[in-house]
Amino acid sequence: EMFPQALFPTLLCVVLVPLHAAQNCPINVYFIIDTSESVALQTVPIQSLVDQIKRFIPMFIDKLESELYQNQVYITWQFGGLHYSDVVEIYSPLTSSKDIYLPRLSAIKYLGRGTFTDCAISNMTQQIQTQMANGVNFAVVITDGHVTGSPCGGMKMQAERARDMGIKLFAVAPSEKVYEQGLREIANLPHELYRNNYAITQRDTLEIDVNTIDRIIQAMMLLIKGSPESIFIARVPLPPPLPYHHTPLQG
Ligand SMILES: *[C@@H]1O[C@H](CO)[C@@H](O)[C@H](O)[C@H]1NC(C)=O
């Protein structure tokens, strides 16, 4: 087994499940894409790495399947996203519709300029809060880990704030050119799960790293289903019906 169960002490989707009614458990995946100069100018032609990120994400969400788990819980997926440099552009609120999401993703153009990853993480946290996203919240942060400034308190602090809100952050490098320490500040622990050499492209090429997609989704599914405390294992019977109590109409 890839990850021991002891790594998942967190209760993720808290709903009481009556025996005969399946509950919805939406899983939200929010992509945070660094389109600053350090990413966009890494490759020639400019933007080709950004274009690969824009291919990676549709392949990722194509592999997310809704399912009825143990006849009790509907796992459904929603996606949202922003991209950023020293400014933030929200390209899509959380939606379950690929028809809405994909054209918005594909319209992204690189922003260039500086890199304020702390502000981008802070903005994501706010998006998830204001959209009152119930269920399980994952953020996939795609950046090389370099920043040019930290006007929002630093990415370590903003990542901790997001974690305090229950958001689980994965860190994914666009290519092998990374500042690993930065990615480790963003990612949740354990890093075997949240920052396991994940990359958009394979080493020395611009080919999509499909293995990263599979490994992150596998990690997400383990987090959702693998926890002993997870709702997906708890079977909570309905309380017995109250005795019928007739209240005469007044008046
Ligand atoms: C998030 O970004 C949007 C778009 O740039 C901006 O309007 C909003 O004020 C930002 N929110 C935070 C908390 O930074």
mmCIF file of C-alpha atoms and ligand atoms in Angstrom:
data_model
loop_
_atom_site.group_PDB
_atom_site.id
_atom_site.type_symbol
_atom_site.label_atom_id
_atom_site.label_comp_id
_atom_site.label_asym_id
_atom_site.label_seq_id
_atom_site.Cartn_x
_atom_site.Cartn_y
_atom_site.Cartn_z
ATOM 1 C CA GLU A 1 0.000 0.000 0.000
ATOM 2 C CA MET A 2 1.287 3.402 -0.965
ATOM 3 C CA PHE A 3 0.225 5.408 2.098
ATOM 4 C CA PRO A 4 -0.428 3.958 5.539
ATOM 5 C CA GLN A 5 -3.909 4.637 6.888
ATOM 6 C CA ALA A 6 -2.428 6.325 9.945
ATOM 7 C CA LEU A 7 -1.719 9.327 7.756
ATOM 8 C CA PHE A 8 -5.402 10.193 7.551
ATOM 9 C CA PRO A 9 -6.673 11.180 10.949
ATOM 10 C CA THR A 10 -8.974 13.874 9.602
ATOM 11 C CA LEU A 11 -12.715 13.725 9.384
ATOM 12 C CA LEU A 12 -13.424 15.040 5.935
ATOM 13 C CA CYS A 13 -17.062 15.068 4.949
ATOM 14 C CA VAL A 14 -19.231 15.406 7.993
ATOM 15 C CA VAL A 15 -22.783 14.333 7.379
ATOM 16 C CA LEU A 16 -24.940 11.860 9.223
ATOM 17 C CA VAL A 17 -25.955 9.144 6.863
ATOM 18 C CA PRO A 18 -29.359 7.579 7.392
ATOM 19 C CA LEU A 19 -29.318 3.943 6.360
ATOM 20 C CA HIS A 20 -31.462 4.216 3.280
ATOM 21 C CA ALA A 21 -30.737 7.657 1.901
ATOM 22 C CA ALA A 22 -27.528 8.489 0.090
ATOM 23 C CA GLN A 23 -26.056 11.864 0.970
ATOM 24 C CA ASN A 24 -24.229 14.199 -1.306
ATOM 25 C CA CYS A 25 -20.598 14.803 -0.584
ATOM 26 C CA PRO A 26 -19.242 17.397 -3.002
ATOM 27 C CA ILE A 27 -15.506 17.444 -3.443
ATOM 28 C CA ASN A 28 -14.223 20.872 -4.469
ATOM 29 C CA VAL A 29 -10.965 21.152 -6.361
ATOM 30 C CA TYR A 30 -9.654 24.688 -6.723
ATOM 31 C CA PHE A 31 -6.734 25.268 -9.103
ATOM 32 C CA ILE A 32 -4.327 28.132 -8.417
ATOM 33 C CA ILE A 33 -2.123 28.793 -11.413
ATOM 34 C CA ASP A 34 1.035 30.874 -11.388
ATOM 35 C CA THR A 35 1.159 32.712 -14.726
ATOM 36 C CA SER A 36 3.874 35.147 -13.690
ATOM 37 C CA GLU A 37 7.104 35.727 -15.596
ATOM 38 C CA SER A 38 9.110 33.060 -13.801
ATOM 39 C CA VAL A 39 6.754 30.399 -15.143
ATOM 40 C CA ALA A 40 5.742 31.873 -18.471
ATOM 41 C CA LEU A 41 9.252 32.814 -19.552
ATOM 42 C CA GLN A 42 10.833 29.460 -18.654
ATOM 43 C CA THR A 43 10.190 28.053 -22.073
ATOM 44 C CA VAL A 44 10.302 29.153 -25.659
ATOM 45 C CA PRO A 45 7.912 30.088 -27.090
ATOM 46 C CA ILE A 46 6.788 32.195 -24.151
ATOM 47 C CA GLN A 47 3.653 30.784 -22.649
ATOM 48 C CA SER A 48 4.192 27.207 -23.799
ATOM 49 C CA LEU A 49 4.406 26.077 -20.178
ATOM 50 C CA VAL A 50 1.200 27.972 -19.406
ATOM 51 C CA ASP A 51 -0.374 26.187 -22.375
ATOM 52 C CA GLN A 52 0.681 22.839 -20.903
ATOM 53 C CA ILE A 53 -0.918 23.769 -17.579
ATOM 54 C CA LYS A 54 -4.080 24.521 -19.544
ATOM 55 C CA ARG A 55 -3.908 20.998 -21.012
ATOM 56 C CA PHE A 56 -3.077 19.346 -17.707
ATOM 57 C CA ILE A 57 -6.177 20.588 -15.872
ATOM 58 C CA PRO A 58 -8.792 19.270 -18.354
ATOM 59 C CA MET A 59 -7.036 15.893 -18.323
ATOM 60 C CA PHE A 60 -7.163 16.014 -14.542
ATOM 61 C CA ILE A 61 -10.860 16.794 -14.255
ATOM 62 C CA ASP A 62 -11.717 14.265 -16.963
ATOM 63 C CA LYS A 63 -10.457 11.598 -14.604
ATOM 64 C CA LEU A 64 -12.651 12.672 -11.695
ATOM 65 C CA GLU A 65 -15.637 10.385 -11.619
ATOM 66 C CA SER A 66 -18.834 10.809 -9.670
ATOM 67 C CA GLU A 67 -19.715 7.690 -7.796
ATOM 68 C CA LEU A 68 -22.100 6.308 -5.237
ATOM 69 C CA TYR A 69 -19.824 5.021 -2.513
ATOM 70 C CA GLN A 70 -20.971 2.048 -0.442
ATOM 71 C CA ASN A 71 -24.547 2.884 -1.407
ATOM 72 C CA GLN A 72 -24.397 5.773 1.023
ATOM 73 C CA VAL A 73 -22.571 8.755 -0.278
ATOM 74 C CA TYR A 74 -22.586 10.407 -3.673
ATOM 75 C CA ILE A 75 -19.129 11.701 -4.426
ATOM 76 C CA THR A 76 -19.475 14.584 -6.855
ATOM 77 C CA TRP A 77 -16.858 17.043 -8.063
ATOM 78 C CA GLN A 78 -16.762 20.791 -8.486
ATOM 79 C CA PHE A 79 -13.893 22.852 -9.891
ATOM 80 C CA GLY A 80 -12.902 26.466 -9.551
ATOM 81 C CA GLY A 81 -9.782 28.429 -10.231
ATOM 82 C CA LEU A 82 -7.723 31.559 -10.353
ATOM 83 C CA HIS A 83 -4.443 32.516 -11.925
ATOM 84 C CA TYR A 84 -2.045 35.106 -10.660
ATOM 85 C CA SER A 85 1.178 37.021 -10.828
ATOM 86 C CA ASP A 86 1.316 40.130 -8.621
ATOM 87 C CA VAL A 87 -2.408 40.378 -9.308
ATOM 88 C CA VAL A 88 -5.145 37.767 -9.097
ATOM 89 C CA GLU A 89 -7.651 36.867 -11.810
ATOM 90 C CA ILE A 90 -10.445 34.528 -10.892
ATOM 91 C CA TYR A 91 -11.232 32.583 -14.031
ATOM 92 C CA SER A 92 -14.037 30.423 -12.639
ATOM 93 C CA PRO A 93 -16.114 30.133 -9.485
ATOM 94 C CA LEU A 94 -16.819 26.611 -8.251
ATOM 95 C CA THR A 95 -18.945 24.753 -10.764
ATOM 96 C CA SER A 96 -19.733 21.148 -11.558
ATOM 97 C CA SER A 97 -20.086 21.995 -15.252
ATOM 98 C CA LYS A 98 -17.130 21.302 -17.504
ATOM 99 C CA ASP A 99 -18.953 23.260 -20.212
ATOM 100 C CA ILE A 100 -18.666 26.349 -18.045
ATOM 101 C CA TYR A 101 -15.250 25.622 -16.627
ATOM 102 C CA LEU A 102 -13.178 24.568 -19.601
ATOM 103 C CA PRO A 103 -13.730 27.585 -21.885
ATOM 104 C CA ARG A 104 -12.877 29.886 -18.985
ATOM 105 C CA LEU A 105 -9.706 27.969 -18.316
ATOM 106 C CA SER A 106 -8.764 27.999 -21.945
ATOM 107 C CA ALA A 107 -9.170 31.795 -22.124
ATOM 108 C CA ILE A 108 -6.343 32.361 -19.627
ATOM 109 C CA LYS A 109 -3.422 34.429 -20.891
ATOM 110 C CA TYR A 110 -0.248 34.689 -18.927
ATOM 111 C CA LEU A 111 0.000 37.763 -16.740
ATOM 112 C CA GLY A 112 3.780 38.093 -16.537
ATOM 113 C CA ARG A 113 5.396 40.393 -13.974
ATOM 114 C CA GLY A 114 5.949 39.496 -10.326
ATOM 115 C CA THR A 115 4.768 36.591 -8.195
ATOM 116 C CA PHE A 116 2.724 37.072 -5.037
ATOM 117 C CA THR A 117 1.745 33.518 -4.193
ATOM 118 C CA ASP A 118 0.635 34.458 -0.677
ATOM 119 C CA CYS A 119 -2.059 36.787 -2.048
ATOM 120 C CA ALA A 120 -3.238 34.110 -4.483
ATOM 121 C CA ILE A 121 -3.645 31.544 -1.691
ATOM 122 C CA SER A 122 -5.425 34.112 0.457
ATOM 123 C CA ASN A 123 -7.757 34.883 -2.408
ATOM 124 C CA MET A 124 -8.541 31.185 -2.940
ATOM 125 C CA THR A 125 -9.364 30.797 0.749
ATOM 126 C CA GLN A 126 -11.734 33.723 0.488
ATOM 127 C CA GLN A 127 -13.358 32.254 -2.638
ATOM 128 C CA ILE A 128 -13.998 28.959 -0.909
ATOM 129 C CA GLN A 129 -15.331 30.726 2.183
ATOM 130 C CA THR A 130 -17.676 33.045 0.346
ATOM 131 C CA GLN A 131 -18.987 30.277 -1.882
ATOM 132 C CA MET A 132 -19.785 28.380 1.304
ATOM 133 C CA ALA A 133 -18.299 25.265 -0.146
ATOM 134 C CA ASN A 134 -19.528 22.345 1.940
ATOM 135 C CA GLY A 135 -17.840 19.048 1.689
ATOM 136 C CA VAL A 136 -14.194 18.464 1.051
ATOM 137 C CA ASN A 137 -11.983 21.265 -0.241
ATOM 138 C CA PHE A 138 -8.764 20.622 -2.115
ATOM 139 C CA ALA A 139 -6.512 23.263 -3.653
ATOM 140 C CA VAL A 140 -3.991 22.390 -6.338
ATOM 141 C CA VAL A 141 -1.337 25.120 -6.413
ATOM 142 C CA ILE A 142 0.701 25.146 -9.623
ATOM 143 C CA THR A 143 3.834 27.247 -9.190
ATOM 144 C CA ASP A 144 7.613 26.960 -9.333
ATOM 145 C CA GLY A 145 7.818 28.134 -5.715
ATOM 146 C CA HIS A 146 9.612 31.427 -6.451
ATOM 147 C CA VAL A 147 8.063 34.667 -5.251
ATOM 148 C CA THR A 148 9.040 38.267 -5.894
ATOM 149 C CA GLY A 149 7.295 39.621 -2.825
ATOM 150 C CA SER A 150 4.981 38.721 0.044
ATOM 151 C CA PRO A 151 2.564 41.585 0.618
ATOM 152 C CA CYS A 152 -0.088 39.228 2.052
ATOM 153 C CA GLY A 153 1.929 37.845 4.963
ATOM 154 C CA GLY A 154 3.918 35.164 3.189
ATOM 155 C CA MET A 155 2.815 31.940 1.556
ATOM 156 C CA LYS A 156 3.603 29.833 4.588
ATOM 157 C CA MET A 157 1.230 31.901 6.701
ATOM 158 C CA GLN A 158 -1.497 31.981 4.040
ATOM 159 C CA ALA A 159 -1.193 28.244 3.453
ATOM 160 C CA GLU A 160 -1.592 27.700 7.204
ATOM 161 C CA ARG A 161 -4.662 29.917 7.181
ATOM 162 C CA ALA A 162 -6.147 27.872 4.354
ATOM 163 C CA ARG A 163 -5.398 24.674 6.283
ATOM 164 C CA ASP A 164 -7.160 26.125 9.318
ATOM 165 C CA MET A 165 -10.212 26.442 7.081
ATOM 166 C CA GLY A 166 -9.937 22.744 6.310
ATOM 167 C CA ILE A 167 -8.522 23.208 2.813
ATOM 168 C CA LYS A 168 -5.969 20.571 1.744
ATOM 169 C CA LEU A 169 -3.235 21.999 -0.471
ATOM 170 C CA PHE A 170 -1.282 20.090 -3.096
ATOM 171 C CA ALA A 171 1.768 21.734 -4.685
ATOM 172 C CA VAL A 172 2.608 20.986 -8.322
ATOM 173 C CA ALA A 173 5.627 22.286 -10.212
ATOM 174 C CA PRO A 174 5.216 23.368 -13.861
ATOM 175 C CA SER A 175 8.576 21.820 -14.771
ATOM 176 C CA GLU A 176 11.669 20.541 -12.979
ATOM 177 C CA LYS A 177 12.890 24.118 -12.480
ATOM 178 C CA VAL A 178 11.620 24.655 -8.960
ATOM 179 C CA TYR A 179 12.352 26.248 -5.654
ATOM 180 C CA GLU A 180 11.386 23.155 -3.685
ATOM 181 C CA GLN A 181 11.351 24.877 -0.304
ATOM 182 C CA GLY A 182 8.618 27.207 -1.546
ATOM 183 C CA LEU A 183 6.491 24.302 -2.730
ATOM 184 C CA ARG A 184 6.943 22.591 0.625
ATOM 185 C CA GLU A 185 5.721 25.676 2.461
ATOM 186 C CA ILE A 186 2.528 25.547 0.437
ATOM 187 C CA ALA A 187 1.771 21.831 0.595
ATOM 188 C CA ASN A 188 0.070 20.101 3.504
ATOM 189 C CA LEU A 189 1.880 17.407 5.422
ATOM 190 C CA PRO A 190 2.765 14.680 4.838
ATOM 191 C CA HIS A 191 4.685 15.690 1.744
ATOM 192 C CA GLU A 192 4.549 12.096 0.459
ATOM 193 C CA LEU A 193 0.912 12.872 -0.139
ATOM 194 C CA TYR A 194 0.771 16.574 -0.980
ATOM 195 C CA ARG A 195 4.124 17.352 -2.589
ATOM 196 C CA ASN A 196 5.496 14.156 -4.064
ATOM 197 C CA ASN A 197 7.568 15.550 -6.957
ATOM 198 C CA TYR A 198 4.320 16.442 -8.671
ATOM 199 C CA ALA A 199 4.883 18.202 -11.986
ATOM 200 C CA ILE A 200 2.846 19.364 -14.966
ATOM 201 C CA THR A 201 5.450 18.241 -17.489
ATOM 202 C CA GLN A 202 7.876 15.354 -17.588
ATOM 203 C CA ARG A 203 11.535 16.018 -17.038
ATOM 204 C CA ASP A 204 13.272 17.813 -19.949
ATOM 205 C CA THR A 205 10.173 17.738 -22.124
ATOM 206 C CA LEU A 206 6.900 19.560 -22.511
ATOM 207 C CA GLU A 207 4.947 16.276 -22.336
ATOM 208 C CA ILE A 208 2.149 16.252 -19.757
ATOM 209 C CA ASP A 209 3.053 14.222 -16.687
ATOM 210 C CA VAL A 210 -0.031 11.983 -16.573
ATOM 211 C CA ASN A 211 1.493 10.072 -13.703
ATOM 212 C CA THR A 212 1.181 13.186 -11.526
ATOM 213 C CA ILE A 213 -2.534 13.389 -12.308
ATOM 214 C CA ASP A 214 -3.059 9.757 -11.347
ATOM 215 C CA ARG A 215 -1.045 10.067 -8.161
ATOM 216 C CA ILE A 216 -2.827 13.206 -6.960
ATOM 217 C CA ILE A 217 -6.251 11.725 -7.641
ATOM 218 C CA GLN A 218 -5.207 8.555 -5.866
ATOM 219 C CA ALA A 219 -4.106 10.662 -2.886
ATOM 220 C CA MET A 220 -7.422 12.540 -2.916
ATOM 221 C CA MET A 221 -9.430 9.324 -2.990
ATOM 222 C CA LEU A 222 -7.386 7.909 -0.131
ATOM 223 C CA LEU A 223 -7.994 11.073 1.863
ATOM 224 C CA ILE A 224 -11.707 10.896 1.131
ATOM 225 C CA LYS A 225 -12.192 7.198 1.727
ATOM 226 C CA GLY A 226 -9.146 6.088 3.654
ATOM 227 C CA SER A 227 -9.682 7.716 6.979
ATOM 228 C CA PRO A 228 -11.030 5.360 9.654
ATOM 229 C CA GLU A 229 -13.055 8.305 10.947
ATOM 230 C CA SER A 230 -14.343 9.116 7.502
ATOM 231 C CA ILE A 231 -18.044 9.470 7.010
ATOM 232 C CA PHE A 232 -17.788 6.885 4.290
ATOM 233 C CA ILE A 233 -17.253 4.216 6.858
ATOM 234 C CA ALA A 234 -19.573 5.506 9.580
ATOM 235 C CA ARG A 235 -23.034 4.016 9.245
ATOM 236 C CA VAL A 236 -25.363 6.072 11.336
ATOM 237 C CA PRO A 237 -28.820 4.545 11.683
ATOM 238 C CA LEU A 238 -31.791 6.882 11.682
ATOM 239 C CA PRO A 239 -33.267 7.438 15.135
ATOM 240 C CA PRO A 240 -36.512 5.504 15.635
ATOM 241 C CA PRO A 241 -39.540 7.476 14.471
ATOM 242 C CA LEU A 242 -41.216 9.557 17.149
ATOM 243 C CA PRO A 243 -44.621 8.268 18.264
ATOM 244 C CA TYR A 244 -47.308 9.829 16.127
ATOM 245 C CA HIS A 245 -48.543 12.884 17.884
ATOM 246 C CA HIS A 246 -51.749 14.460 16.715
ATOM 247 C CA THR A 247 -52.035 18.168 17.261
ATOM 248 C CA PRO A 248 -55.611 19.333 16.840
ATOM 249 C CA LEU A 249 -56.041 22.354 14.643
ATOM 250 C CA GLN A 250 -56.674 25.473 16.613
ATOM 251 C CA GLY A 251 -59.415 27.927 15.815
HETATM 252 C C1 LIG B 1 -9.305 38.334 -5.050
HETATM 253 O O1 LIG B 1 -9.106 38.723 -6.394
HETATM 254 C C2 LIG B 1 -10.158 39.470 -6.940
HETATM 255 C C3 LIG B 1 -9.849 39.707 -8.409
HETATM 256 O O2 LIG B 1 -8.610 40.282 -8.579
HETATM 257 C C4 LIG B 1 -10.315 40.775 -6.149
HETATM 258 O O3 LIG B 1 -11.407 41.500 -6.661
HETATM 259 C C5 LIG B 1 -10.542 40.445 -4.671
HETATM 260 O O4 LIG B 1 -10.566 41.634 -3.920
HETATM 261 C C6 LIG B 1 -9.415 39.556 -4.162
HETATM 262 N N1 LIG B 1 -9.681 39.167 -2.781
HETATM 263 C C7 LIG B 1 -8.717 39.095 -1.860
HETATM 264 C C8 LIG B 1 -9.104 38.669 -0.484
HETATM 265 O O5 LIG B 1 -7.559 39.366 -2.099
#
